[in-house]
Amino acid sequence: MYNKITLTLRHFSQSLRLMVGMPEYSTYVDHMKSTHPDQAIMTYEEFFRERQEARYGAKGRLNRCC
């Protein structure tokens, strides 16, 4: 019962993060370990910064509202 509640909460929080455009760091780490074991894994801070730049644009570009 406890495991089912924990899993449900984890899926709910992951869904909320994806709705606002923030991918799950643990999913990224699992993907990197299984698919790209030869590449370095970004820290959470690097991951967060990279995802923000990917969503809102790279440095040096004009910021747009839409």
mmCIF file of C-alpha atoms in Angstrom:
data_model
loop_
_atom_site.group_PDB
_atom_site.id
_atom_site.type_symbol
_atom_site.label_atom_id
_atom_site.label_comp_id
_atom_site.label_asym_id
_atom_site.label_seq_id
_atom_site.Cartn_x
_atom_site.Cartn_y
_atom_site.Cartn_z
ATOM 1 C CA MET A 1 0.000 0.000 0.000
ATOM 2 C CA TYR A 2 2.796 2.423 0.955
ATOM 3 C CA ASN A 3 4.686 1.655 -2.271
ATOM 4 C CA LYS A 4 1.590 2.318 -4.373
ATOM 5 C CA ILE A 5 1.019 5.693 -2.696
ATOM 6 C CA THR A 6 4.690 6.635 -3.105
ATOM 7 C CA LEU A 7 4.661 5.657 -6.778
ATOM 8 C CA THR A 8 1.444 7.598 -7.392
ATOM 9 C CA LEU A 9 2.894 10.723 -5.746
ATOM 10 C CA ARG A 10 6.099 10.386 -7.754
ATOM 11 C CA HIS A 11 4.156 10.151 -11.023
ATOM 12 C CA PHE A 12 1.959 13.090 -10.029
ATOM 13 C CA SER A 13 4.951 15.308 -9.211
ATOM 14 C CA GLN A 14 6.683 14.284 -12.441
ATOM 15 C CA SER A 15 3.542 15.191 -14.390
ATOM 16 C CA LEU A 16 3.396 18.609 -12.739
ATOM 17 C CA ARG A 17 7.037 19.297 -13.565
ATOM 18 C CA LEU A 18 6.507 18.320 -17.186
ATOM 19 C CA MET A 19 3.439 20.564 -17.401
ATOM 20 C CA VAL A 20 5.544 23.580 -16.487
ATOM 21 C CA GLY A 21 8.415 22.475 -18.722
ATOM 22 C CA MET A 22 10.845 21.123 -16.134
ATOM 23 C CA PRO A 23 11.959 17.543 -16.892
ATOM 24 C CA GLU A 24 12.790 15.173 -14.060
ATOM 25 C CA TYR A 25 16.504 15.112 -13.179
ATOM 26 C CA SER A 26 16.407 11.485 -12.016
ATOM 27 C CA THR A 27 14.941 10.454 -15.385
ATOM 28 C CA TYR A 28 17.803 12.262 -17.112
ATOM 29 C CA VAL A 29 20.384 10.520 -14.911
ATOM 30 C CA ASP A 30 18.841 7.084 -15.542
ATOM 31 C CA HIS A 31 18.790 7.760 -19.288
ATOM 32 C CA MET A 32 22.420 8.878 -19.336
ATOM 33 C CA LYS A 33 23.575 5.843 -17.341
ATOM 34 C CA SER A 34 21.738 3.359 -19.528
ATOM 35 C CA THR A 35 22.135 4.967 -22.961
ATOM 36 C CA HIS A 36 25.320 7.064 -22.761
ATOM 37 C CA PRO A 37 27.547 5.493 -20.068
ATOM 38 C CA ASP A 38 30.682 7.010 -21.629
ATOM 39 C CA GLN A 39 29.448 10.612 -21.254
ATOM 40 C CA ALA A 40 29.610 12.752 -18.115
ATOM 41 C CA ILE A 41 26.348 13.395 -16.271
ATOM 42 C CA MET A 42 25.497 17.038 -15.594
ATOM 43 C CA THR A 43 24.979 18.177 -12.025
ATOM 44 C CA TYR A 44 21.458 19.241 -11.065
ATOM 45 C CA GLU A 45 22.447 22.895 -11.408
ATOM 46 C CA GLU A 46 23.920 22.349 -14.890
ATOM 47 C CA PHE A 47 20.853 20.329 -15.901
ATOM 48 C CA PHE A 48 18.475 23.033 -14.657
ATOM 49 C CA ARG A 49 20.407 25.800 -16.436
ATOM 50 C CA GLU A 50 20.588 23.817 -19.691
ATOM 51 C CA ARG A 51 16.833 23.100 -19.629
ATOM 52 C CA GLN A 52 16.055 26.777 -18.986
ATOM 53 C CA GLU A 53 18.239 27.864 -21.894
ATOM 54 C CA ALA A 54 16.651 25.241 -24.145
ATOM 55 C CA ARG A 55 13.172 26.440 -23.241
ATOM 56 C CA TYR A 56 13.675 30.201 -23.151
ATOM 57 C CA GLY A 57 16.479 30.594 -25.670
ATOM 58 C CA ALA A 58 20.241 30.654 -25.677
ATOM 59 C CA LYS A 59 22.288 33.562 -24.381
ATOM 60 C CA GLY A 60 22.664 36.452 -26.751
ATOM 61 C CA ARG A 61 19.293 36.033 -28.413
ATOM 62 C CA LEU A 62 16.590 38.605 -28.024
ATOM 63 C CA ASN A 63 13.989 37.663 -25.459
ATOM 64 C CA ARG A 64 10.554 37.326 -26.946
ATOM 65 C CA CYS A 65 7.227 37.158 -25.202
ATOM 66 C CA CYS A 66 5.802 34.599 -27.655
#
